[in-house]
């Protein structure tokens, strides 16, 4: 099976361990989870926002799927909001998963046809990606 091209959007300062968990699942042959990571593993605290947006836009554009990890503070991240808007603009297949069910969703994910994983598990996320 060909690996899916997925851009992963997440709050870099607070949720990078969950992004790394996805990468570990991908590396583990016993999991039915595989993807080509098209996200930008950089902290967005940069003085050159235009260059960062350009690089991130290219990575989102090269992916087929856009997966948003919704952590406790994700809804307050202007960068994640911008990434979601860009994915919608580029007509990517949107998938979202909350780390905890009580986390507040970014408003940009609502009403745009996102497919939701019901829990942060390999089975649930894989199903949501396949259903997107």
Short mmCIF file of C-alpha atoms in Angstrom, two decimals:
data_model
loop_
_atom_site.label_atom_id
_atom_site.label_comp_id
_atom_site.label_asym_id
_atom_site.label_seq_id
_atom_site.Cartn_x
_atom_site.Cartn_y
_atom_site.Cartn_z
CA UNK A 1 0.00 0.00 0.00
CA UNK A 2 1.33 3.43 -0.93
CA UNK A 3 1.99 5.81 1.89
CA UNK A 4 -0.43 8.71 2.21
CA UNK A 5 0.95 12.24 1.95
CA UNK A 6 -0.12 13.98 5.14
CA UNK A 7 0.62 17.45 6.46
CA UNK A 8 0.37 17.43 10.26
CA UNK A 9 -0.67 20.66 11.92
CA UNK A 10 -0.09 20.96 15.65
CA UNK A 11 0.92 23.36 18.40
CA UNK A 12 4.70 22.94 18.17
CA UNK A 13 5.41 24.21 21.70
CA UNK A 14 2.86 21.97 23.42
CA UNK A 15 2.03 18.95 21.25
CA UNK A 16 5.18 17.88 19.40
CA UNK A 17 5.30 14.63 21.42
CA UNK A 18 2.01 13.60 19.76
CA UNK A 19 3.45 14.38 16.33
CA UNK A 20 6.45 12.23 17.24
CA UNK A 21 4.11 9.43 18.31
CA UNK A 22 2.55 9.46 14.83
CA UNK A 23 6.04 9.17 13.34
CA UNK A 24 6.81 6.24 15.66
CA UNK A 25 3.62 4.45 14.58
CA UNK A 26 4.67 4.97 10.97
CA UNK A 27 8.12 3.49 11.69
CA UNK A 28 6.65 0.46 13.49
CA UNK A 29 5.78 -2.26 10.98
CA UNK A 30 3.21 -3.85 13.31
CA UNK A 31 0.96 -0.78 13.04
CA UNK A 32 -1.35 -0.21 10.09
CA UNK A 33 -0.32 3.42 9.97
CA UNK A 34 1.87 4.83 7.27
CA UNK A 35 2.38 8.27 5.82
CA UNK A 36 4.88 10.60 4.25
CA UNK A 37 5.25 13.48 6.68
CA UNK A 38 4.89 16.79 4.82
CA UNK A 39 4.83 19.04 7.87
CA UNK A 40 7.35 21.66 8.83
CA UNK A 41 9.13 20.72 12.04
CA UNK A 42 10.05 24.25 12.99
CA UNK A 43 9.06 26.53 15.78
CA UNK A 44 7.16 29.44 14.33
CA UNK A 45 8.74 32.03 16.61
CA UNK A 46 10.61 33.58 13.70
CA UNK A 47 11.03 37.09 12.43
CA UNK A 48 10.44 36.00 8.82
CA UNK A 49 6.77 35.02 8.82
CA UNK A 50 6.39 35.44 5.05
CA UNK A 51 9.16 32.93 4.33
CA UNK A 52 7.71 30.47 6.85
CA UNK A 53 4.22 30.81 5.36
CA UNK A 54 5.61 30.22 1.89
CA UNK A 55 7.44 27.05 3.00
CA UNK A 56 4.42 25.76 4.92
CA UNK A 57 2.09 26.52 1.99
CA UNK A 58 4.29 24.43 -0.29
CA UNK A 59 4.26 21.52 2.17
CA UNK A 60 0.48 21.67 2.60
CA UNK A 61 0.08 21.85 -1.17
CA UNK A 62 2.27 18.76 -1.70
CA UNK A 63 0.18 16.71 0.74
CA UNK A 64 -3.15 15.04 0.00
CA UNK A 65 -4.36 15.05 3.60
CA UNK A 66 -4.23 17.65 6.34
CA UNK A 67 -4.25 16.21 9.87
CA UNK A 68 -4.75 18.62 12.77
CA UNK A 69 -3.78 17.48 16.25
CA UNK A 70 -6.00 19.40 18.68
CA UNK A 71 -4.24 19.88 21.99
CA UNK A 72 -5.21 21.97 24.99
CA UNK A 73 -3.95 25.26 23.47
CA UNK A 74 -4.30 24.55 19.74
CA UNK A 75 -7.43 26.70 19.43
CA UNK A 76 -5.34 29.71 20.52
CA UNK A 77 -2.62 29.18 17.90
CA UNK A 78 -2.84 31.71 15.10
CA UNK A 79 -0.40 29.56 13.10
CA UNK A 80 -2.57 26.44 13.30
CA UNK A 81 -5.58 28.57 12.33
CA UNK A 82 -3.67 29.90 9.34
CA UNK A 83 -2.61 26.36 8.34
CA UNK A 84 -6.22 25.14 8.51
CA UNK A 85 -7.39 28.07 6.37
CA UNK A 86 -4.62 27.31 3.85
CA UNK A 87 -5.59 23.62 3.72
CA UNK A 88 -9.23 24.58 3.09
CA UNK A 89 -8.14 27.02 0.37
CA UNK A 90 -6.03 24.27 -1.25
CA UNK A 91 -8.96 21.80 -0.98
CA UNK A 92 -7.08 19.21 1.09
CA UNK A 93 -8.84 16.30 2.79
CA UNK A 94 -9.18 17.49 6.39
CA UNK A 95 -8.79 15.15 9.35
CA UNK A 96 -8.69 16.18 13.00
CA UNK A 97 -8.08 14.43 16.29
CA UNK A 98 -8.30 15.76 19.83
CA UNK A 99 -5.66 14.67 22.32
CA UNK A 100 -8.37 14.93 25.00
CA UNK A 101 -12.07 15.06 24.18
CA UNK A 102 -12.44 18.22 26.27
CA UNK A 103 -9.97 20.24 24.16
CA UNK A 104 -11.56 23.12 22.30
CA UNK A 105 -11.48 22.80 18.52
CA UNK A 106 -10.09 25.65 16.46
CA UNK A 107 -13.11 27.40 14.94
CA UNK A 108 -11.55 27.06 11.47
CA UNK A 109 -12.08 23.26 11.65
CA UNK A 110 -15.81 23.62 12.16
CA UNK A 111 -18.18 23.48 9.20
CA UNK A 112 -15.47 22.68 6.62
CA UNK A 113 -16.10 18.96 6.24
CA UNK A 114 -13.31 17.70 8.47
CA UNK A 115 -13.34 14.01 9.34
CA UNK A 116 -12.75 13.45 13.06
CA UNK A 117 -10.85 10.64 14.72
CA UNK A 118 -12.79 9.71 17.84
CA UNK A 119 -9.65 9.23 19.96
CA UNK A 120 -5.90 9.65 19.71
CA UNK A 121 -5.24 6.03 18.77
CA UNK A 122 -3.65 4.46 15.72
CA UNK A 123 -6.90 2.67 14.80
CA UNK A 124 -9.08 5.77 15.14
CA UNK A 125 -6.71 8.09 13.27
CA UNK A 126 -6.16 5.54 10.48
CA UNK A 127 -9.93 5.09 10.10
CA UNK A 128 -10.50 8.86 9.93
CA UNK A 129 -7.80 9.27 7.28
CA UNK A 130 -9.22 6.40 5.24
CA UNK A 131 -12.74 7.86 5.56
CA UNK A 132 -11.71 11.40 4.58
#
